Amino acid sequence: MTAVATRRATARPAGFATDLMSIAGRALRGALREPEAVLPALVIPIFFFAVNVGALENIGPAVGIEDYRAFQLPVAIIFAVTGVNRAQALQQDIVGGYFDRLLIAPVKRSALLLGLLVADFVLVIVLSIPVLVLGAVVGVEYATGAAGLIVFLLIAGLWGIAFNGFSYAIALRTASAGAVGASFILFFPFAFLTTTFVPEDALTGWLATVAVYNPVTYVLAALRSLISEGWDAAALAGGLVAILIVAVVSFTLSTLALRGRISRG
């Protein structure tokens, strides 16, 4: 009996870090088995980059942009990292009953959500690399050098996981495949009611007003500063604050949805 008790004791999870990495590892393995769920994150940004540059590059000098390709690369990276998540897999786990089994297992509740976000961060970083390679191929250089490139990648990744909180909130709240699939629509106001095509000082009317309150405006400004201006502390701080605000809102919603799901379970 003592040996059995010892084996049972050693079989218990080591703690939060173990739970976190277990959830993240499972999510990453699931992504590898379902490449069709993440490949659009490569096709969409490359498509928009090619179309935007091809159609609008000639207007760059007229609106004060010296290198329109460098101006558009942050837009492509935002498209690459936004909406890349395992929310659809989470929805399937809820419907299939696997999530309920996790709830009765000795797993830290916070790790159920944070583990997925860790996996998302890895995914968006990996998916960003081909977009950065595309930028290098077309001649985009970084005024901040290699260090700036790393910061560029990290800021993009942080934005990606900050936005993903909304998708997980929807998955946990509704357990609906349709609702989760439609969650990407939330990104369109962020993506297009901002400085996607021209600088902020070239915007007019209501669009200029909306752009001031759009967090993506500040994220794009931070990313563009790393390419064209150098280490601009104000632009970088503005981008990070914007990401933090979105993260607080989205993570609060997803945490509340997780608590609701746990209480119902």
Short mmCIF file of C-alpha atoms in Angstrom, two decimals:
data_model
loop_
_atom_site.label_atom_id
_atom_site.label_comp_id
_atom_site.label_asym_id
_atom_site.label_seq_id
_atom_site.Cartn_x
_atom_site.Cartn_y
_atom_site.Cartn_z
CA MET A 1 0.00 0.00 0.00
CA THR A 2 2.88 2.37 0.80
CA ALA A 3 4.44 1.83 -2.64
CA VAL A 4 1.11 2.48 -4.34
CA ALA A 5 0.62 5.65 -2.31
CA THR A 6 4.11 6.80 -3.23
CA ARG A 7 3.49 6.22 -6.94
CA ARG A 8 0.23 8.14 -6.72
CA ALA A 9 1.95 11.01 -4.95
CA THR A 10 4.71 11.28 -7.54
CA ALA A 11 2.12 11.20 -10.33
CA ARG A 12 0.63 14.50 -9.24
CA PRO A 13 1.34 17.57 -11.41
CA ALA A 14 4.41 19.53 -10.39
CA GLY A 15 2.50 22.82 -10.32
CA PHE A 16 1.44 25.78 -12.41
CA ALA A 17 4.46 25.72 -14.75
CA THR A 18 3.92 22.04 -15.58
CA ASP A 19 0.22 22.60 -16.21
CA LEU A 20 0.96 25.65 -18.34
CA MET A 21 3.46 23.84 -20.53
CA SER A 22 1.21 20.79 -20.85
CA ILE A 23 -1.69 22.88 -22.13
CA ALA A 24 0.62 24.89 -24.43
CA GLY A 25 2.32 21.76 -25.76
CA ARG A 26 -0.99 20.10 -26.58
CA ALA A 27 -2.19 23.23 -28.35
CA LEU A 28 0.98 23.43 -30.45
CA ARG A 29 0.76 19.77 -31.39
CA GLY A 30 -2.82 20.35 -32.45
CA ALA A 31 -1.75 23.26 -34.64
CA LEU A 32 0.82 21.05 -36.36
CA ARG A 33 -1.88 18.49 -37.09
CA GLU A 34 -4.18 21.17 -38.52
CA PRO A 35 -2.02 23.39 -40.76
CA GLU A 36 -5.12 24.51 -42.66
CA ALA A 37 -6.15 26.42 -39.54
CA VAL A 38 -3.01 28.59 -39.51
CA LEU A 39 -1.87 28.78 -43.14
CA PRO A 40 -4.36 31.56 -43.99
CA ALA A 41 -2.35 33.70 -41.59
CA LEU A 42 0.44 33.56 -44.16
CA VAL A 43 -1.65 33.94 -47.30
CA ILE A 44 -3.72 36.93 -46.15
CA PRO A 45 -0.85 39.27 -45.14
CA ILE A 46 1.20 38.45 -48.22
CA PHE A 47 -1.84 39.04 -50.43
CA PHE A 48 -2.65 42.41 -48.86
CA PHE A 49 0.99 43.47 -48.92
CA ALA A 50 1.27 42.70 -52.64
CA VAL A 51 -2.05 44.40 -53.48
CA ASN A 52 -1.49 47.49 -51.35
CA VAL A 53 2.05 48.06 -52.55
CA GLY A 54 1.17 47.34 -56.17
CA ALA A 55 -1.86 49.63 -56.19
CA LEU A 56 -0.76 52.46 -53.90
CA GLU A 57 3.03 52.68 -53.98
CA ASN A 58 2.96 55.63 -56.36
CA ILE A 59 0.95 57.76 -53.92
CA GLY A 60 3.64 57.47 -51.27
CA PRO A 61 5.50 60.72 -52.07
CA ALA A 62 2.22 62.64 -52.26
CA VAL A 63 1.36 61.76 -48.64
CA GLY A 64 4.89 62.04 -47.28
CA ILE A 65 5.95 58.38 -47.44
CA GLU A 66 9.43 57.80 -48.85
CA ASP A 67 9.29 54.00 -48.86
CA TYR A 68 5.76 52.63 -49.19
CA ARG A 69 6.97 49.04 -48.88
CA ALA A 70 8.45 49.79 -45.48
CA PHE A 71 5.22 51.60 -44.58
CA GLN A 72 3.11 48.56 -45.49
CA LEU A 73 5.22 45.84 -43.87
CA PRO A 74 3.85 46.55 -40.35
CA VAL A 75 0.33 46.29 -41.79
CA ALA A 76 1.21 42.86 -43.20
CA ILE A 77 2.64 41.72 -39.89
CA ILE A 78 -0.47 42.87 -38.01
CA PHE A 79 -2.60 40.80 -40.39
CA ALA A 80 -0.25 37.84 -39.88
CA VAL A 81 -0.48 37.78 -36.10
CA THR A 82 -4.11 38.78 -35.51
CA GLY A 83 -6.60 35.97 -35.07
CA VAL A 84 -4.02 33.17 -35.00
CA ASN A 85 -5.19 31.15 -32.03
CA ARG A 86 -6.55 27.85 -30.78
CA ALA A 87 -10.01 29.18 -29.93
CA GLN A 88 -11.63 26.84 -32.46
CA ALA A 89 -9.87 23.88 -30.85
CA LEU A 90 -11.01 25.10 -27.43
CA GLN A 91 -14.59 25.24 -28.68
CA GLN A 92 -14.28 21.66 -29.92
CA ASP A 93 -12.88 20.58 -26.56
CA ILE A 94 -15.87 22.13 -24.80
CA VAL A 95 -18.42 20.51 -27.11
CA GLY A 96 -16.61 17.17 -27.07
CA GLY A 97 -16.37 17.04 -23.28
CA TYR A 98 -12.56 17.16 -23.02
CA PHE A 99 -12.68 20.55 -21.32
CA ASP A 100 -14.99 19.15 -18.63
CA ARG A 101 -12.47 16.37 -17.99
CA LEU A 102 -9.78 19.00 -17.53
CA LEU A 103 -11.94 20.71 -14.94
CA ILE A 104 -12.06 17.60 -12.76
CA ALA A 105 -8.32 17.00 -13.16
CA PRO A 106 -5.76 18.57 -10.78
CA VAL A 107 -4.94 21.33 -13.26
CA LYS A 108 -4.53 24.99 -12.33
CA ARG A 109 -7.55 26.79 -13.74
CA SER A 110 -5.55 29.80 -14.93
CA ALA A 111 -3.26 27.49 -16.92
CA LEU A 112 -6.23 26.41 -19.05
CA LEU A 113 -6.28 29.85 -20.66
CA LEU A 114 -2.69 31.01 -20.25
CA GLY A 115 -1.35 27.80 -21.79
CA LEU A 116 -3.30 28.51 -24.96
CA LEU A 117 -1.95 32.06 -25.05
CA VAL A 118 1.62 30.76 -24.72
CA ALA A 119 1.00 28.47 -27.68
CA ASP A 120 -0.49 31.39 -29.61
CA PHE A 121 2.60 33.50 -28.96
CA VAL A 122 4.84 30.77 -30.38
CA LEU A 123 2.57 30.41 -33.41
CA VAL A 124 2.45 34.12 -34.24
CA ILE A 125 6.21 34.47 -33.91
CA VAL A 126 6.77 31.54 -36.27
CA LEU A 127 4.18 32.82 -38.76
CA SER A 128 5.70 36.30 -38.69
CA ILE A 129 9.07 35.11 -39.95
CA PRO A 130 7.98 34.50 -43.59
CA VAL A 131 6.44 38.00 -43.66
CA LEU A 132 9.71 39.48 -42.41
CA VAL A 133 11.59 37.50 -45.04
CA LEU A 134 9.25 38.96 -47.66
CA GLY A 135 10.09 42.43 -46.38
CA ALA A 136 13.80 41.70 -46.67
CA VAL A 137 13.34 40.40 -50.21
CA VAL A 138 11.66 43.64 -51.32
CA GLY A 139 14.36 45.73 -49.68
CA VAL A 140 12.90 46.79 -46.34
CA GLU A 141 15.68 47.65 -43.88
CA TYR A 142 15.52 48.51 -40.18
CA ALA A 143 16.92 51.80 -38.92
CA THR A 144 17.29 50.09 -35.53
CA GLY A 145 19.23 47.12 -36.92
CA ALA A 146 18.97 43.52 -35.72
CA ALA A 147 17.85 44.54 -32.23
CA GLY A 148 15.02 46.54 -33.76
CA LEU A 149 13.95 43.54 -35.79
CA ILE A 150 13.64 41.47 -32.61
CA VAL A 151 11.65 44.22 -30.86
CA PHE A 152 9.47 44.50 -33.98
CA LEU A 153 8.71 40.78 -33.78
CA LEU A 154 7.98 40.89 -30.04
CA ILE A 155 5.61 43.85 -30.32
CA ALA A 156 3.74 42.09 -33.13
CA GLY A 157 3.49 38.92 -31.04
CA LEU A 158 2.23 40.81 -28.00
CA TRP A 159 -0.49 42.45 -30.09
CA GLY A 160 -1.50 39.04 -31.44
CA ILE A 161 -2.05 37.47 -28.02
CA ALA A 162 -3.70 40.65 -26.65
CA PHE A 163 -6.33 40.45 -29.39
CA ASN A 164 -6.76 36.69 -28.96
CA GLY A 165 -8.40 37.19 -25.59
CA PHE A 166 -11.58 38.19 -27.43
CA SER A 167 -11.67 34.91 -29.37
CA TYR A 168 -11.23 32.83 -26.22
CA ALA A 169 -13.91 34.83 -24.43
CA ILE A 170 -16.33 34.01 -27.26
CA ALA A 171 -15.34 30.34 -27.29
CA LEU A 172 -15.73 29.96 -23.53
CA ARG A 173 -18.95 31.94 -23.38
CA THR A 174 -20.80 30.44 -26.34
CA ALA A 175 -19.09 27.14 -27.24
CA SER A 176 -20.31 27.95 -30.76
CA ALA A 177 -18.15 27.12 -33.77
CA GLY A 178 -19.93 29.79 -35.80
CA ALA A 179 -19.37 32.49 -33.20
CA VAL A 180 -15.71 31.63 -32.83
CA GLY A 181 -15.22 31.56 -36.59
CA ALA A 182 -16.85 34.97 -36.90
CA SER A 183 -14.71 36.49 -34.15
CA PHE A 184 -12.13 37.60 -36.72
CA ILE A 185 -14.68 40.14 -37.92
CA LEU A 186 -13.90 42.09 -34.75
CA PHE A 187 -10.50 42.85 -36.25
CA PHE A 188 -11.74 44.66 -39.34
CA PRO A 189 -12.56 47.96 -37.59
CA PHE A 190 -9.14 47.79 -35.93
CA ALA A 191 -7.44 47.03 -39.25
CA PHE A 192 -9.00 49.53 -41.61
CA LEU A 193 -10.11 52.47 -39.44
CA THR A 194 -6.52 53.47 -38.88
CA THR A 195 -3.30 54.36 -40.71
CA THR A 196 -3.36 51.27 -42.92
CA PHE A 197 -2.89 53.10 -46.20
CA VAL A 198 -1.70 56.63 -45.36
CA PRO A 199 -0.08 58.39 -42.37
CA GLU A 200 -2.23 59.78 -39.59
CA ASP A 201 -1.78 63.40 -40.67
CA ALA A 202 -3.18 62.52 -44.11
CA LEU A 203 -6.47 61.21 -42.69
CA THR A 204 -9.48 63.52 -42.71
CA GLY A 205 -12.99 63.74 -41.30
CA TRP A 206 -14.46 61.05 -39.10
CA LEU A 207 -11.76 58.55 -40.06
CA ALA A 208 -9.09 60.80 -38.57
CA THR A 209 -11.10 60.98 -35.34
CA VAL A 210 -11.62 57.22 -35.13
CA ALA A 211 -7.94 56.55 -35.82
CA VAL A 212 -6.96 58.57 -32.75
CA TYR A 213 -8.85 56.09 -30.55
CA ASN A 214 -7.84 52.97 -32.48
CA PRO A 215 -5.07 51.05 -30.66
CA VAL A 216 -3.75 49.67 -33.95
CA THR A 217 -2.79 53.23 -34.94
CA TYR A 218 -0.25 53.26 -32.12
CA VAL A 219 0.95 49.70 -32.69
CA LEU A 220 1.61 50.52 -36.36
CA ALA A 221 3.39 53.73 -35.36
CA ALA A 222 5.67 51.77 -33.02
CA LEU A 223 6.48 49.15 -35.66
CA ARG A 224 7.07 51.78 -38.36
CA SER A 225 9.37 53.75 -36.10
CA LEU A 226 11.66 50.72 -35.76
CA ILE A 227 11.95 50.54 -39.54
CA SER A 228 12.18 54.18 -40.55
CA GLU A 229 13.00 56.41 -37.58
CA GLY A 230 15.21 54.57 -35.11
CA TRP A 231 14.60 54.16 -31.39
CA ASP A 232 11.62 56.46 -30.84
CA ALA A 233 10.73 56.06 -27.16
CA ALA A 234 7.40 57.88 -27.48
CA ALA A 235 6.21 55.75 -30.41
CA LEU A 236 7.28 52.51 -28.75
CA ALA A 237 5.66 53.46 -25.45
CA GLY A 238 2.45 54.40 -27.26
CA GLY A 239 2.34 51.04 -29.01
CA LEU A 240 2.96 49.09 -25.80
CA VAL A 241 0.34 51.06 -23.87
CA ALA A 242 -2.20 50.42 -26.64
CA ILE A 243 -1.45 46.69 -26.50
CA LEU A 244 -1.76 46.72 -22.72
CA ILE A 245 -5.18 48.38 -22.86
CA VAL A 246 -6.48 45.83 -25.37
CA ALA A 247 -4.97 43.00 -23.31
CA VAL A 248 -6.63 44.19 -20.11
CA VAL A 249 -10.03 44.33 -21.81
CA SER A 250 -9.74 41.04 -23.71
CA PHE A 251 -8.14 39.06 -20.87
CA THR A 252 -10.75 40.34 -18.42
CA LEU A 253 -13.52 39.14 -20.74
CA SER A 254 -11.86 35.76 -21.31
CA THR A 255 -11.15 35.28 -17.60
CA LEU A 256 -14.76 36.06 -16.71
CA ALA A 257 -15.91 33.66 -19.44
CA LEU A 258 -13.59 30.97 -18.06
CA ARG A 259 -14.98 31.45 -14.55
CA GLY A 260 -18.50 31.22 -15.92
CA ARG A 261 -17.67 28.03 -17.80
CA ILE A 262 -16.06 26.52 -14.68
CA SER A 263 -19.08 27.38 -12.52
CA ARG A 264 -21.44 25.84 -15.07
CA GLY A 265 -19.20 22.78 -15.35
#
